[in-house]
């Protein structure tokens, strides 16, 4: 899947450039709060419960320095992607023990039959392997330059 | 939301996650995700189920067996399971005290 296609599921309202939380629960809560504020989605507790269960299955910080909290829930009607960043880093139980600085949170509805969100996850993970890109994303001044960096070849 | 419905929604989300780990687990592991907590997750699913009234739980099981999903969102006054019209009176205050079923297909209704 094309990165531009994946980015259609996010928006400037779903970009949190400076997370304040430094622990996993706090960071998830801050992202869910941002999701509720930036969309028509309600029911934050349902989304939190799903994300917390997903982290119990295994940390979604698959790095390097990046986390992909994800899952399906009845609380959303369509795939929605939240982007968040932390200069200080969040303790997200990553396998390498390092802090997580960048998050792509993918929330999909249960009836996502074509596994669109897994394809989006795969495209993001593939794209983010580029170390120079990760530096540009951390430095990007706003949503637009973040997305432009993502789309650049 | 009715507290029992909230539990049923959480149960369905958990079942979805457990099924996905079984069905798309290899694909997700290929992306780098680990699923070491699966047994723990199944246990919390069972713990959650004990908090649901037996009548609701057996209805949930029956619907899941029949349709795959037991709880469906109501969108634009339609049951998204069978597309039957859901009267707007269903959302009225008096109805918040009970778990609502679609009169046509029996699925449990959720207003997102
Ligand atoms: Zn119905």
Coordinates of C-alpha atoms and ligand atoms in Angstrom, one line a residue:
Chain A
X1 CA 0.0 0.0 0.0
X2 CA 1.1 3.5 -0.9
X3 CA 2.1 5.8 2.0
X4 CA 0.0 8.7 0.6
X5 CA -3.0 6.2 0.7
X6 CA -2.2 5.4 4.4
X7 CA -1.9 9.1 5.3
X8 CA -5.5 9.7 4.1
X9 CA -6.6 8.1 7.4
X10 CA -5.0 10.8 9.5
X11 CA -5.4 14.6 9.6
X12 CA -3.7 17.7 11.1
X13 CA -6.1 17.3 14.1
X14 CA -4.7 13.9 14.7
X15 CA -1.1 15.0 15.0
X16 CA 0.3 15.5 18.5
X17 CA 3.9 16.8 18.1
X18 CA 4.7 17.0 21.8
X19 CA 3.4 14.3 24.1
X20 CA 3.9 15.1 27.7
X21 CA 3.4 11.6 29.2
X22 CA 6.5 9.5 29.7
X23 CA 4.9 6.2 30.7
X24 CA 2.9 3.8 28.6
X25 CA -0.6 4.3 30.1
X26 CA -0.2 8.0 30.2
X27 CA 0.9 8.2 26.5
X28 CA -1.9 6.0 25.4
X29 CA -4.4 8.1 27.4
X30 CA -3.0 11.3 25.8
X31 CA -3.3 9.8 22.3
X32 CA -6.9 8.6 22.9
X33 CA -7.8 12.0 24.3
X34 CA -6.3 13.6 21.1
X35 CA -8.3 11.1 19.0
X36 CA -11.6 12.1 20.7
X37 CA -10.8 15.8 20.4
X38 CA -9.8 15.5 16.7
X39 CA -12.7 13.4 15.4
X40 CA -16.4 12.5 15.9
X41 CA -15.3 9.4 17.8
X42 CA -16.6 9.1 21.4
X43 CA -16.2 6.3 24.0
X44 CA -12.5 6.8 25.1
X45 CA -12.8 4.1 27.7
X46 CA -13.7 1.5 25.1
X47 CA -10.7 2.5 23.0
X48 CA -8.4 2.6 26.1
X49 CA -9.5 -0.9 27.2
X50 CA -8.8 -2.3 23.7
X51 CA -5.3 -0.7 23.5
X52 CA -4.4 -1.8 27.0
X53 CA -5.4 -5.4 26.2
X54 CA -3.4 -5.2 23.0
X55 CA -0.3 -4.1 25.0
X56 CA -0.9 -7.0 27.3
X57 CA -0.6 -9.3 24.3
X58 CA 2.9 -7.9 23.6
X59 CA 4.3 -4.4 23.3
X60 CA 3.6 -2.6 20.1
X61 CA 6.9 -0.7 20.3
X62 CA 8.6 -2.6 17.6
X63 CA 11.1 0.2 17.1
X64 CA 13.6 1.5 16.5
X65 CA 12.2 4.2 18.8
X66 CA 8.7 3.8 17.2
X67 CA 5.5 2.3 18.5
X68 CA 2.4 1.2 16.6
X69 CA -0.5 0.8 19.1
X70 CA -3.3 -0.7 17.1
X71 CA -6.4 -2.8 17.1
X72 CA -10.0 -3.1 16.2
X73 CA -12.9 -1.7 18.2
X74 CA -16.6 -1.1 17.9
X75 CA -15.9 2.5 19.0
X76 CA -14.8 3.5 15.5
X77 CA -16.5 3.4 12.1
X78 CA -13.5 3.7 9.9
X79 CA -9.7 3.3 10.1
X80 CA -8.3 6.3 11.9
X81 CA -4.6 7.0 12.4
X82 CA -3.2 9.2 15.1
X83 CA 0.5 10.4 15.0
X84 CA 2.3 11.4 18.2
X85 CA 5.8 12.4 19.0
X86 CA 7.9 12.8 22.2
X87 CA 11.3 14.3 22.2
X88 CA 11.9 13.0 25.8
X89 CA 10.7 9.6 24.9
X90 CA 8.1 7.2 26.5
X91 CA 8.9 4.0 28.3
X92 CA 6.8 1.7 26.1
X93 CA 8.3 -1.7 27.0
X94 CA 10.2 -1.9 23.8
X95 CA 12.1 -5.1 23.2
X96 CA 15.5 -3.3 23.0
X97 CA 14.7 -1.4 26.2
X98 CA 15.0 2.0 24.5
X99 CA 12.5 4.8 24.8
X100 CA 9.9 5.3 22.1
X101 CA 9.8 8.7 20.4
X102 CA 7.3 8.3 17.6
X103 CA 3.9 6.7 17.5
X104 CA 1.5 5.8 14.8
X105 CA -1.8 4.6 16.5
X106 CA -4.1 2.7 14.2
X107 CA -7.7 2.2 15.3
X108 CA -9.9 0.1 13.0
X109 CA -13.5 -1.0 13.1
X110 CA -14.3 -4.7 13.5
X111 CA -15.8 -5.0 10.0
X112 CA -12.5 -4.0 8.3
X113 CA -12.8 -7.1 6.1
X114 CA -9.9 -6.4 3.7
X115 CA -7.5 -6.1 6.7
X116 CA -6.9 -2.6 5.5
X117 CA -5.3 -1.6 8.8
X118 CA -2.8 -4.5 8.7
X119 CA -1.8 -3.4 5.2
X120 CA -1.4 0.2 6.5
X121 CA 0.7 -1.0 9.4
X122 CA 2.9 -3.0 7.1
X123 CA 3.4 0.1 4.8
X124 CA 4.3 2.3 7.8
X125 CA 6.7 -0.2 9.3
X126 CA 8.4 -0.6 6.0
X127 CA 8.7 3.1 5.4
X128 CA 10.0 3.9 8.8
X129 CA 13.1 1.6 8.5
X130 CA 14.9 4.6 6.9
X131 CA 17.0 6.2 9.7
X132 CA 17.3 9.6 7.9
X133 CA 13.5 9.7 7.6
X134 CA 13.1 9.1 11.3
X135 CA 15.3 12.1 12.0
X136 CA 13.3 14.3 9.6
X137 CA 10.1 13.2 11.2
X138 CA 11.3 14.1 14.7
X139 CA 12.4 17.5 13.4
X140 CA 9.4 18.2 11.3
X141 CA 7.9 21.6 12.3
X142 CA 4.3 20.8 11.5
X143 CA 1.9 18.2 10.2
X144 CA 2.4 19.2 6.6
X145 CA 6.2 18.8 6.7
X146 CA 5.8 15.6 8.6
X147 CA 3.6 14.1 5.9
X148 CA 5.8 15.5 3.1
X149 CA 8.8 13.8 4.6
X150 CA 6.8 10.5 4.8
X151 CA 5.9 10.8 1.1
X152 CA 9.3 11.7 -0.2
X153 CA 11.4 9.0 -1.9
Chain B
X1 CA -24.0 3.3 27.8
X2 CA -25.6 0.4 29.8
X3 CA -22.8 -1.1 32.0
X4 CA -23.7 -4.6 30.7
X5 CA -23.5 -3.4 27.1
X6 CA -20.1 -1.8 27.9
X7 CA -18.8 -5.2 29.1
X8 CA -20.3 -6.9 26.0
X9 CA -18.5 -4.4 23.7
X10 CA -15.2 -5.0 25.6
X11 CA -15.8 -8.7 25.3
X12 CA -16.3 -8.5 21.5
X13 CA -13.2 -6.3 21.1
X14 CA -11.2 -8.9 23.0
X15 CA -12.6 -11.8 21.0
X16 CA -11.8 -9.9 17.9
X17 CA -8.2 -9.5 19.1
X18 CA -7.9 -13.2 20.1
X19 CA -9.3 -14.3 16.7
X20 CA -7.0 -11.9 14.9
X21 CA -3.9 -13.3 16.7
X22 CA -5.0 -16.8 15.6
X23 CA -5.8 -15.8 12.0
X24 CA -3.4 -13.0 11.1
X25 CA -0.8 -13.8 13.8
X26 CA 1.8 -15.0 11.4
X27 CA 1.4 -11.8 9.2
X28 CA 1.6 -9.6 12.3
X29 CA 4.6 -11.4 13.7
X30 CA 6.3 -11.0 10.3
X31 CA 6.0 -7.2 10.9
X32 CA 7.8 -7.6 14.2
X33 CA 4.9 -7.9 16.7
X34 CA 5.1 -10.5 19.4
X35 CA 2.1 -12.2 21.0
X36 CA 3.6 -13.7 24.1
X37 CA 0.7 -12.5 26.2
X38 CA -2.0 -14.6 24.4
X39 CA -2.8 -16.9 27.3
X40 CA -3.0 -14.0 29.7
X41 CA -5.3 -12.3 27.3
X42 CA -7.6 -15.3 27.1
X43 CA -7.7 -15.4 30.8
X44 CA -8.7 -11.8 31.1
X45 CA -11.4 -12.6 28.5
X46 CA -12.8 -15.3 30.8
X47 CA -12.6 -13.0 33.8
X48 CA -14.6 -10.3 31.9
X49 CA -17.2 -12.9 30.8
X50 CA -17.9 -13.7 34.4
X51 CA -19.1 -10.1 35.0
X52 CA -21.7 -10.4 32.3
X53 CA -25.2 -11.6 33.2
X54 CA -25.7 -15.3 32.0
X55 CA -28.7 -14.3 29.9
X56 CA -26.7 -11.7 28.0
X57 CA -23.7 -14.0 27.7
X58 CA -25.6 -16.9 26.2
X59 CA -27.3 -14.5 23.8
X60 CA -23.9 -13.1 22.8
X61 CA -22.6 -16.6 22.2
X62 CA -25.6 -17.6 20.1
X63 CA -25.3 -14.5 17.9
X64 CA -21.6 -14.9 17.5
X65 CA -22.1 -18.4 16.4
X66 CA -24.7 -17.3 13.9
X67 CA -23.4 -14.0 12.6
X68 CA -19.8 -13.7 13.7
X69 CA -20.5 -10.5 15.5
X70 CA -23.1 -10.1 18.3
X71 CA -22.9 -6.4 18.9
X72 CA -23.3 -4.0 16.0
X73 CA -23.3 -0.2 15.8
X74 CA -26.4 1.7 14.8
X75 CA -25.6 4.1 12.1
X76 CA -28.1 6.5 10.6
X77 CA -30.9 4.7 12.5
X78 CA -30.0 1.4 10.9
X79 CA -28.9 -1.8 12.4
X80 CA -25.6 -2.4 10.6
X81 CA -26.1 -6.1 11.0
X82 CA -29.3 -6.5 9.0
X83 CA -30.0 -2.9 7.9
X84 CA -33.4 -2.8 9.6
X85 CA -34.6 0.6 10.7
X86 CA -34.1 1.2 14.4
X87 CA -36.8 3.6 15.8
X88 CA -35.2 6.7 17.3
X89 CA -37.3 5.9 20.4
X90 CA -34.7 3.2 21.1
X91 CA -32.2 5.9 22.1
X92 CA -34.5 7.7 24.4
X93 CA -33.6 8.0 28.1
X94 CA -36.0 5.3 29.3
X95 CA -34.2 2.8 27.1
X96 CA -30.7 3.5 28.5
X97 CA -31.6 1.2 31.3
X98 CA -31.7 -1.9 29.2
X99 CA -29.5 -3.6 26.6
X100 CA -31.3 -3.1 23.3
X101 CA -31.7 -5.8 20.6
X102 CA -32.6 -5.3 17.0
X103 CA -36.2 -6.4 16.6
X104 CA -35.4 -7.9 13.2
X105 CA -32.2 -9.9 13.7
X106 CA -31.7 -9.9 17.5
X107 CA -28.2 -8.4 17.4
X108 CA -27.2 -6.3 20.4
X109 CA -27.3 -2.6 19.5
X110 CA -24.6 -0.1 20.2
X111 CA -24.7 3.7 19.5
X112 CA -21.1 4.7 18.7
Ligands
LIG1 ZN1 -30.6 -6.2 12.9

